[in-house]
């Protein structure tokens, strides 16, 4: 039998750190990554045949669970017709129409292959459309690894304690201002000083790369006002939250709470690909006119709108748009979070948790953190112990305290109950 340890050793000989994306290496929690052999529904099996309840879901895309029959069927049929053409297809129109139908702020989309590419292209579009260079991002928000955005990004980077990455010249990030999340005075000051030079403000509307941190409503309202007043574009990075916290993404939640609210540009990924490499950015027709081939802002991709990925994304969106889908998913996620909080209360452990739709976060802290510094001040040693305790009991959580968790439609009551029971046991030892 192949063991995780043997595979990890072999992987490290030919792949840096043994992984193709840093957080998979378990550096934040220690130990050996599980090499996944297969998955079905809410479950993963590693190379040793051990089964886990999966709360990573490929970091968000697997909202239907693994191996959903409608999705598999769509992918198989698309693959039979051809893997890639480098020419337009009807499926791309259908996916664009599906996204636009669900997100009122978006009139046109461009499909790309990763969230990184979508966020990078959205910034270029914002700069091209405004003729301005500066942008604001927030500490702990991750927008993929484009150079200009690799400043105090959360997630994988936080593990290594780099506020930024080597290999990014200072000149490349000189136009990127980094502010603390939910810090109103800083925001006001940044706009007072740089407002007229700002192309855009990019934000995770519920931050999922510093675990799970909501934007406070008055803060979001003021951010919208400031952007409008100064002619800066508000870019919502909904790569994680889009089609995950609600059918219309996090922006639908803010629109409900703040009359007339909408971002200017939206960035999507993860769920819209259903597990295949697919992402998108979209905005008004007016701004999209700046994009090649119509306008001067260049953007392209050999595999953009790939027919197999597009079929996978479209099949996924059709399932989650069915009536009652999000209510059921949200109820499951809430049950999980309530169960974990109850276990912590009974064990007398400082713990807090939050969720929206099929996304959740928990902290070893009495109160929910509001910004990156507070997230990183939560108990990391306790988190690592908890992570391994859960893993030993067959629950696969994100292997770092600054990552959000995900529940899928395939998680059933038994999975949630088993997870809560594992939490109770882990808290006991
Ligand atoms: C995952 C993520 C990205 C990057 O997407 P990739 O497909 O990994 O390049 C960008 N923004 C947010 C908010 C994300 O969660």
Short mmCIF file of C-alpha atoms and ligand atoms in Angstrom, two decimals:
data_model
loop_
_atom_site.label_atom_id
_atom_site.label_comp_id
_atom_site.label_asym_id
_atom_site.label_seq_id
_atom_site.Cartn_x
_atom_site.Cartn_y
_atom_site.Cartn_z
CA UNK A 1 0.00 0.00 0.00
CA UNK A 2 1.15 3.54 -0.73
CA UNK A 3 1.36 5.63 2.43
CA UNK A 4 0.86 9.38 2.71
CA UNK A 5 4.36 9.61 4.16
CA UNK A 6 5.97 7.74 1.25
CA UNK A 7 4.05 9.81 -1.28
CA UNK A 8 5.01 13.03 0.46
CA UNK A 9 8.69 12.07 0.41
CA UNK A 10 8.47 11.15 -3.27
CA UNK A 11 6.56 14.37 -4.07
CA UNK A 12 9.16 16.52 -2.34
CA UNK A 13 11.86 15.18 -4.66
CA UNK A 14 10.13 16.46 -7.80
CA UNK A 15 7.75 19.23 -6.65
CA UNK A 16 8.87 22.10 -4.38
CA UNK A 17 7.58 21.32 -0.89
CA UNK A 18 5.78 18.34 -2.42
CA UNK A 19 2.75 20.44 -3.34
CA UNK A 20 1.44 22.59 -6.18
CA UNK A 21 -0.11 25.20 -3.89
CA UNK A 22 1.59 26.04 -0.57
CA UNK A 23 -1.18 25.60 2.01
CA UNK A 24 -1.61 21.95 0.97
CA UNK A 25 1.76 21.21 2.61
CA UNK A 26 0.33 21.42 6.18
CA UNK A 27 3.10 23.85 7.20
CA UNK A 28 0.74 25.83 9.42
CA UNK A 29 -0.30 22.77 11.44
CA UNK A 30 2.64 20.37 10.96
CA UNK A 31 2.37 16.72 9.98
CA UNK A 32 1.96 14.89 6.70
CA UNK A 33 -0.48 16.03 4.02
CA UNK A 34 -3.05 13.47 2.99
CA UNK A 35 -2.69 12.39 -0.61
CA UNK A 36 -6.21 12.09 -1.94
CA UNK A 37 -7.04 9.07 -4.05
CA UNK A 38 -10.72 9.72 -4.69
CA UNK A 39 -13.80 11.54 -3.46
CA UNK A 40 -17.54 11.01 -3.51
CA UNK A 41 -20.27 13.21 -2.08
CA UNK A 42 -19.06 14.79 1.17
CA UNK A 43 -16.17 12.37 1.56
CA UNK A 44 -12.51 12.06 0.61
CA UNK A 45 -10.37 8.92 0.71
CA UNK A 46 -6.62 9.21 1.02
CA UNK A 47 -3.99 6.91 -0.49
CA UNK A 48 -4.16 4.68 2.62
CA UNK A 49 -7.90 4.19 2.20
CA UNK A 50 -8.85 6.38 5.17
CA UNK A 51 -12.13 8.24 4.75
CA UNK A 52 -12.63 11.89 5.77
CA UNK A 53 -15.63 14.21 5.90
CA UNK A 54 -14.46 17.01 3.62
CA UNK A 55 -14.86 20.63 4.74
CA UNK A 56 -12.33 22.01 2.26
CA UNK A 57 -14.23 21.09 -0.90
CA UNK A 58 -11.24 21.98 -3.09
CA UNK A 59 -11.23 25.34 -1.23
CA UNK A 60 -14.80 26.11 -2.18
CA UNK A 61 -15.74 24.89 -5.67
CA UNK A 62 -17.33 21.58 -4.64
CA UNK A 63 -20.60 23.08 -3.42
CA UNK A 64 -22.57 20.07 -4.70
CA UNK A 65 -20.13 17.62 -3.17
CA UNK A 66 -17.87 15.36 -5.20
CA UNK A 67 -19.04 13.40 -8.20
CA UNK A 68 -22.47 14.97 -8.57
CA UNK A 69 -24.14 12.96 -11.38
CA UNK A 70 -25.44 15.97 -13.37
CA UNK A 71 -22.02 17.58 -13.29
CA UNK A 72 -20.16 14.40 -14.23
CA UNK A 73 -22.57 13.83 -17.09
CA UNK A 74 -22.10 17.37 -18.43
CA UNK A 75 -18.31 17.06 -18.21
CA UNK A 76 -18.24 13.67 -19.90
CA UNK A 77 -20.47 14.80 -22.73
CA UNK A 78 -18.45 17.99 -23.27
CA UNK A 79 -15.18 16.02 -23.28
CA UNK A 80 -16.58 13.72 -25.94
CA UNK A 81 -17.35 16.70 -28.18
CA UNK A 82 -13.83 18.12 -27.82
CA UNK A 83 -11.42 19.29 -25.11
CA UNK A 84 -10.54 22.71 -26.48
CA UNK A 85 -11.07 24.63 -29.69
CA UNK A 86 -9.65 28.13 -29.21
CA UNK A 87 -12.80 29.38 -30.90
CA UNK A 88 -16.08 30.55 -29.40
CA UNK A 89 -18.77 28.08 -28.28
CA UNK A 90 -22.44 28.36 -27.34
CA UNK A 91 -21.71 27.03 -23.84
CA UNK A 92 -19.68 30.17 -23.08
CA UNK A 93 -22.73 32.31 -23.91
CA UNK A 94 -24.89 30.10 -21.69
CA UNK A 95 -22.49 30.39 -18.74
CA UNK A 96 -22.20 34.16 -19.19
CA UNK A 97 -25.98 34.42 -19.34
CA UNK A 98 -26.34 32.28 -16.22
CA UNK A 99 -23.89 34.44 -14.24
CA UNK A 100 -25.51 37.69 -15.39
CA UNK A 101 -28.98 36.40 -14.55
CA UNK A 102 -27.89 35.73 -10.96
CA UNK A 103 -25.81 38.88 -10.40
CA UNK A 104 -27.67 42.09 -11.31
CA UNK A 105 -24.56 44.33 -11.07
CA UNK A 106 -22.93 42.41 -13.92
CA UNK A 107 -23.95 43.06 -17.53
CA UNK A 108 -21.05 41.32 -19.26
CA UNK A 109 -18.41 38.82 -18.20
CA UNK A 110 -15.10 37.61 -19.54
CA UNK A 111 -14.22 34.01 -18.71
CA UNK A 112 -10.69 33.10 -17.62
CA UNK A 113 -9.05 30.06 -16.04
CA UNK A 114 -8.20 31.06 -12.46
CA UNK A 115 -9.19 33.52 -9.77
CA UNK A 116 -5.69 34.97 -9.93
CA UNK A 117 -6.15 35.75 -13.60
CA UNK A 118 -9.62 37.21 -13.04
CA UNK A 119 -8.49 39.53 -10.21
CA UNK A 120 -5.40 40.61 -12.14
CA UNK A 121 -7.49 41.37 -15.23
CA UNK A 122 -10.10 43.25 -13.17
CA UNK A 123 -7.37 45.54 -11.82
CA UNK A 124 -6.04 46.16 -15.31
CA UNK A 125 -9.54 46.94 -16.51
CA UNK A 126 -10.16 49.31 -13.58
CA UNK A 127 -6.90 51.11 -14.27
CA UNK A 128 -7.58 51.26 -17.99
CA UNK A 129 -11.14 52.48 -17.53
CA UNK A 130 -10.24 55.21 -15.01
CA UNK A 131 -6.83 56.17 -16.36
CA UNK A 132 -5.56 55.98 -12.77
CA UNK A 133 -2.87 53.79 -11.21
CA UNK A 134 -3.42 53.47 -7.46
CA UNK A 135 -5.46 50.80 -5.78
CA UNK A 136 -6.48 49.93 -2.26
CA UNK A 137 -6.53 46.41 -0.91
CA UNK A 138 -6.96 45.15 2.63
CA UNK A 139 -4.62 43.30 4.93
CA UNK A 140 -5.59 39.63 5.06
CA UNK A 141 -7.54 39.71 1.79
CA UNK A 142 -6.15 37.45 -0.90
CA UNK A 143 -6.83 38.09 -4.56
CA UNK A 144 -4.59 35.48 -6.14
CA UNK A 145 -0.88 35.87 -6.74
CA UNK A 146 -0.63 38.61 -9.36
CA UNK A 147 2.40 40.77 -8.47
CA UNK A 148 0.53 44.00 -7.73
CA UNK A 149 -1.76 42.20 -5.30
CA UNK A 150 0.89 40.29 -3.36
CA UNK A 151 0.97 42.73 -0.51
CA UNK A 152 -0.07 41.55 2.91
CA UNK A 153 -2.28 38.88 1.42
CA UNK A 154 -3.76 36.30 3.77
CA UNK A 155 -3.95 32.54 3.32
CA UNK A 156 -0.87 30.61 2.25
CA UNK A 157 1.37 33.62 2.55
CA UNK A 158 0.62 34.20 6.19
CA UNK A 159 2.18 30.84 7.05
CA UNK A 160 5.56 32.01 5.98
CA UNK A 161 5.29 35.36 7.68
CA UNK A 162 6.01 37.25 4.45
CA UNK A 163 4.06 40.48 4.29
CA UNK A 164 4.77 40.20 0.57
CA UNK A 165 6.64 37.83 -1.74
CA UNK A 166 10.26 37.77 -2.86
CA UNK A 167 10.51 38.34 -6.58
CA UNK A 168 8.08 41.25 -6.60
CA UNK A 169 10.02 44.48 -7.19
CA UNK A 170 8.96 47.35 -4.90
CA UNK A 171 8.08 49.44 -7.97
CA UNK A 172 5.42 46.90 -8.90
CA UNK A 173 3.50 47.37 -5.65
CA UNK A 174 4.20 51.08 -5.21
CA UNK A 175 0.65 51.88 -6.32
CA UNK A 176 -0.94 49.34 -3.96
CA UNK A 177 -2.16 50.78 -0.67
CA UNK A 178 -2.89 48.26 2.05
CA UNK A 179 -5.41 49.13 4.75
CA UNK A 180 -6.72 47.27 7.78
CA UNK A 181 -10.11 45.60 7.15
CA UNK A 182 -13.08 47.32 8.83
CA UNK A 183 -10.95 50.33 9.87
CA UNK A 184 -13.08 53.33 8.96
CA UNK A 185 -10.65 56.10 9.97
CA UNK A 186 -7.89 54.58 7.80
CA UNK A 187 -10.26 54.36 4.87
CA UNK A 188 -11.33 57.99 5.22
CA UNK A 189 -7.69 59.10 5.47
CA UNK A 190 -6.63 57.06 2.42
CA UNK A 191 -9.38 58.58 0.29
CA UNK A 192 -8.68 62.09 1.60
CA UNK A 193 -5.06 61.75 0.53
CA UNK A 194 -5.26 59.58 -2.61
CA UNK A 195 -8.91 59.61 -3.65
CA UNK A 196 -8.32 61.31 -7.00
CA UNK A 197 -5.56 58.89 -7.99
CA UNK A 198 -7.44 55.72 -7.05
CA UNK A 199 -8.43 53.41 -9.90
CA UNK A 200 -10.17 50.97 -7.58
CA UNK A 201 -10.64 49.41 -4.19
CA UNK A 202 -10.54 45.62 -4.21
CA UNK A 203 -12.14 43.78 -1.32
CA UNK A 204 -13.29 40.33 -0.28
CA UNK A 205 -16.84 41.29 0.80
CA UNK A 206 -16.74 38.52 3.39
CA UNK A 207 -13.07 37.79 3.85
CA UNK A 208 -12.38 34.08 3.52
CA UNK A 209 -8.60 34.20 3.37
CA UNK A 210 -8.30 35.31 6.97
CA UNK A 211 -10.73 32.60 8.06
CA UNK A 212 -14.17 34.28 8.03
CA UNK A 213 -14.50 38.00 8.66
CA UNK A 214 -17.50 40.05 7.62
CA UNK A 215 -17.32 43.62 6.48
CA UNK A 216 -19.34 45.69 8.92
CA UNK A 217 -22.35 47.28 7.22
CA UNK A 218 -21.57 50.96 7.99
CA UNK A 219 -18.04 50.35 6.72
CA UNK A 220 -19.25 48.85 3.45
CA UNK A 221 -21.78 51.65 3.03
CA UNK A 222 -19.09 54.29 3.52
CA UNK A 223 -16.69 52.46 1.21
CA UNK A 224 -19.31 52.57 -1.53
CA UNK A 225 -19.91 56.30 -0.95
CA UNK A 226 -16.22 57.14 -0.99
CA UNK A 227 -15.61 55.21 -4.21
CA UNK A 228 -18.51 56.96 -5.92
CA UNK A 229 -17.46 60.42 -4.67
CA UNK A 230 -13.88 59.99 -5.84
CA UNK A 231 -14.54 58.14 -9.09
CA UNK A 232 -12.79 54.97 -7.92
CA UNK A 233 -14.28 51.61 -8.91
CA UNK A 234 -15.38 49.24 -6.17
CA UNK A 235 -14.18 45.75 -7.06
CA UNK A 236 -15.75 42.85 -5.20
CA UNK A 237 -13.53 39.78 -5.21
CA UNK A 238 -16.23 37.12 -4.94
CA UNK A 239 -13.99 34.26 -6.05
CA UNK A 240 -14.81 32.57 -2.76
CA UNK A 241 -18.12 34.14 -1.74
CA UNK A 242 -19.75 34.15 -5.18
CA UNK A 243 -22.49 31.52 -5.51
CA UNK A 244 -21.32 30.25 -2.09
CA UNK A 245 -22.64 32.54 0.66
CA UNK A 246 -25.81 33.15 -1.36
CA UNK A 247 -26.95 32.54 -4.91
CA UNK A 248 -26.22 36.16 -5.81
CA UNK A 249 -22.96 36.23 -3.84
CA UNK A 250 -22.05 38.47 -0.91
CA UNK A 251 -23.15 41.49 -2.94
CA UNK A 252 -26.75 40.29 -2.79
CA UNK A 253 -26.51 40.37 1.03
CA UNK A 254 -25.12 43.92 1.11
CA UNK A 255 -27.70 44.99 -1.49
CA UNK A 256 -30.44 43.73 0.83
CA UNK A 257 -29.05 45.68 3.78
CA UNK A 258 -27.96 48.86 1.96
CA UNK A 259 -30.55 50.26 -0.47
CA UNK A 260 -29.19 50.60 -4.00
CA UNK A 261 -25.89 48.97 -3.14
CA UNK A 262 -23.81 47.34 -5.89
CA UNK A 263 -20.10 46.94 -6.59
CA UNK A 264 -18.72 48.22 -9.91
CA UNK A 265 -16.70 45.17 -10.91
CA UNK A 266 -17.10 41.58 -9.68
CA UNK A 267 -14.59 38.76 -9.75
CA UNK A 268 -15.69 35.13 -9.62
CA UNK A 269 -13.99 31.72 -9.53
CA UNK A 270 -14.20 28.54 -7.47
CA UNK A 271 -17.93 27.62 -7.52
CA UNK A 272 -18.48 28.90 -11.09
CA UNK A 273 -16.02 26.27 -12.31
CA UNK A 274 -17.57 23.50 -10.21
CA UNK A 275 -14.08 22.03 -9.69
CA UNK A 276 -12.62 22.77 -13.12
CA UNK A 277 -10.25 25.67 -13.90
CA UNK A 278 -12.65 28.51 -14.60
CA UNK A 279 -13.10 32.04 -13.31
CA UNK A 280 -14.58 35.30 -14.56
CA UNK A 281 -14.74 39.02 -14.07
CA UNK A 282 -17.66 41.19 -15.02
CA UNK A 283 -19.10 44.67 -14.83
CA UNK A 284 -21.25 47.08 -16.83
CA UNK A 285 -21.28 47.00 -20.62
CA UNK A 286 -19.84 50.48 -20.52
CA UNK A 287 -16.71 49.50 -18.60
CA UNK A 288 -16.37 46.19 -20.46
CA UNK A 289 -16.13 48.17 -23.72
CA UNK A 290 -12.58 49.03 -22.64
CA UNK A 291 -11.55 45.39 -22.96
CA UNK A 292 -9.87 43.90 -26.07
CA UNK A 293 -11.02 43.34 -28.80
CA UNK A 294 -13.38 46.32 -28.27
CA UNK A 295 -11.05 48.58 -26.35
CA UNK A 296 -7.43 49.25 -25.39
CA UNK A 297 -7.19 47.06 -22.25
CA UNK A 298 -5.54 43.81 -23.32
CA UNK A 299 -6.65 40.48 -21.90
CA UNK A 300 -6.59 36.99 -23.43
CA UNK A 301 -6.29 33.24 -22.71
CA UNK A 302 -5.63 30.12 -24.78
CA UNK A 303 -7.91 28.01 -22.59
CA UNK A 304 -10.35 30.76 -21.55
CA UNK A 305 -13.93 29.53 -21.72
CA UNK A 306 -12.66 25.97 -22.09
CA UNK A 307 -15.63 23.83 -23.15
CA UNK A 308 -15.20 21.13 -20.50
CA UNK A 309 -14.72 23.64 -17.67
CA UNK A 310 -17.62 25.69 -18.96
CA UNK A 311 -19.91 22.64 -19.05
CA UNK A 312 -18.87 21.79 -15.48
CA UNK A 313 -19.54 25.33 -14.26
CA UNK A 314 -22.86 25.58 -16.03
CA UNK A 315 -24.10 22.25 -14.66
CA UNK A 316 -23.07 23.37 -11.16
CA UNK A 317 -24.84 26.74 -11.43
CA UNK A 318 -28.01 25.04 -12.68
CA UNK A 319 -28.09 22.79 -9.60
CA UNK A 320 -27.50 25.56 -7.07
CA UNK A 321 -30.11 27.81 -8.69
CA UNK A 322 -32.84 25.27 -7.93
CA UNK A 323 -35.41 26.50 -5.37
CA UNK A 324 -34.50 25.84 -1.76
CA UNK A 325 -30.88 24.93 -2.46
CA UNK A 326 -29.30 27.72 -0.44
CA UNK A 327 -31.80 27.54 2.42
CA UNK A 328 -30.94 23.85 2.89
CA UNK A 329 -27.20 24.45 2.58
CA UNK A 330 -27.31 27.36 5.04
CA UNK A 331 -29.30 25.30 7.57
CA UNK A 332 -26.69 22.52 7.44
CA UNK A 333 -23.83 24.94 7.83
CA UNK A 334 -25.58 26.65 10.74
CA UNK A 335 -26.17 23.27 12.41
CA UNK A 336 -22.46 22.49 12.12
CA UNK A 337 -21.42 25.84 13.56
CA UNK A 338 -23.99 25.62 16.39
CA UNK A 339 -22.82 22.10 17.20
CA UNK A 340 -19.17 23.13 17.34
CA UNK A 341 -19.97 26.18 19.50
CA UNK A 342 -22.01 23.98 21.85
CA UNK A 343 -19.13 21.52 22.17
CA UNK A 344 -16.72 24.36 22.97
CA UNK A 345 -19.10 25.88 25.54
CA UNK A 346 -19.50 22.52 27.29
CA UNK A 347 -15.73 22.05 27.33
CA UNK A 348 -15.14 25.60 28.61
CA UNK A 349 -13.00 26.52 25.61
CA UNK A 350 -12.78 30.07 24.24
CA UNK A 351 -14.32 29.70 20.80
CA UNK A 352 -16.34 31.70 18.31
CA UNK A 353 -17.77 30.85 14.91
CA UNK A 354 -19.78 32.38 12.10
CA UNK A 355 -21.26 31.26 8.79
CA UNK A 356 -23.18 32.43 5.75
CA UNK A 357 -24.71 30.13 3.17
CA UNK A 358 -22.28 27.24 2.73
CA UNK A 359 -19.20 29.00 4.13
CA UNK A 360 -18.08 29.05 7.76
CA UNK A 361 -15.24 30.02 10.04
CA UNK A 362 -14.25 29.32 13.64
CA UNK A 363 -11.69 30.85 15.98
CA UNK A 364 -10.07 29.93 19.24
CA UNK A 365 -11.03 33.31 20.67
CA UNK A 366 -13.99 34.59 22.72
CA UNK A 367 -15.04 37.07 20.05
CA UNK A 368 -15.14 37.04 16.28
CA UNK A 369 -12.11 38.94 14.95
CA UNK A 370 -12.80 41.97 12.74
CA UNK A 371 -9.44 42.25 10.99
CA UNK A 372 -6.30 40.33 10.10
CA UNK A 373 -4.27 41.22 13.21
CA UNK A 374 -7.04 39.90 15.44
CA UNK A 375 -7.32 36.70 13.40
CA UNK A 376 -3.61 36.05 13.69
CA UNK A 377 -3.73 36.74 17.44
CA UNK A 378 -6.07 33.78 17.98
CA UNK A 379 -4.62 30.59 19.51
CA UNK A 380 -2.57 28.93 16.73
CA UNK A 381 -1.22 26.07 18.87
CA UNK A 382 -4.73 25.20 19.97
CA UNK A 383 -5.88 25.31 16.34
CA UNK A 384 -3.11 22.93 15.24
CA UNK A 385 -3.99 20.46 18.01
CA UNK A 386 -7.66 20.70 17.11
CA UNK A 387 -6.96 20.22 13.41
CA UNK A 388 -5.01 17.01 14.03
CA UNK A 389 -7.54 15.77 16.57
CA UNK A 390 -10.28 16.16 13.98
CA UNK A 391 -8.18 14.62 11.21
CA UNK A 392 -7.55 11.54 13.38
CA UNK A 393 -11.33 11.30 13.82
CA UNK A 394 -11.98 11.44 10.09
CA UNK A 395 -12.76 15.14 9.64
CA UNK A 396 -10.76 17.06 7.03
CA UNK A 397 -10.67 20.76 7.92
CA UNK A 398 -8.58 23.45 6.22
CA UNK A 399 -5.02 23.01 7.52
CA UNK A 400 -4.52 26.62 8.63
CA UNK A 401 -6.36 28.93 11.02
CA UNK A 402 -6.72 31.68 8.42
CA UNK A 403 -8.80 29.62 5.99
CA UNK A 404 -12.58 29.43 5.75
CA UNK A 405 -14.46 26.12 5.71
CA UNK A 406 -17.08 24.86 3.29
CA UNK A 407 -20.14 22.67 3.58
CA UNK A 408 -21.63 21.04 0.46
CA UNK A 409 -25.10 19.90 -0.46
CA UNK A 410 -23.80 16.33 -0.11
CA UNK A 411 -23.11 16.69 3.62
CA UNK A 412 -26.00 14.96 5.38
CA UNK A 413 -27.22 15.07 8.97
CA UNK A 414 -25.04 12.08 9.83
CA UNK A 415 -21.92 13.89 8.54
CA UNK A 416 -22.74 16.98 10.59
CA UNK A 417 -23.51 14.89 13.70
CA UNK A 418 -20.27 12.91 13.29
CA UNK A 419 -18.33 16.15 12.95
CA UNK A 420 -19.88 17.61 16.09
CA UNK A 421 -19.18 14.36 17.95
CA UNK A 422 -15.56 14.48 16.78
CA UNK A 423 -15.37 18.08 17.99
CA UNK A 424 -16.60 17.05 21.44
CA UNK A 425 -14.07 14.22 21.64
CA UNK A 426 -11.22 16.39 20.41
CA UNK A 427 -12.05 19.07 23.00
CA UNK A 428 -12.01 16.42 25.72
CA UNK A 429 -8.38 15.33 25.16
C1 LIG B 1 -9.01 31.48 -4.26
C2 LIG B 1 -9.09 32.97 -4.36
C3 LIG B 1 -8.44 33.68 -5.39
C4 LIG B 1 -7.50 33.02 -6.35
O1 LIG B 1 -8.10 32.09 -7.15
P1 LIG B 1 -7.18 30.97 -7.86
O2 LIG B 1 -8.14 30.25 -8.73
O3 LIG B 1 -6.58 30.15 -6.75
O4 LIG B 1 -6.14 31.70 -8.64
C5 LIG B 1 -8.69 35.03 -5.51
N1 LIG B 1 -9.51 35.66 -4.64
C6 LIG B 1 -10.12 35.03 -3.64
C7 LIG B 1 -11.02 35.78 -2.73
C8 LIG B 1 -9.93 33.66 -3.46
O5 LIG B 1 -10.50 33.04 -2.41
#
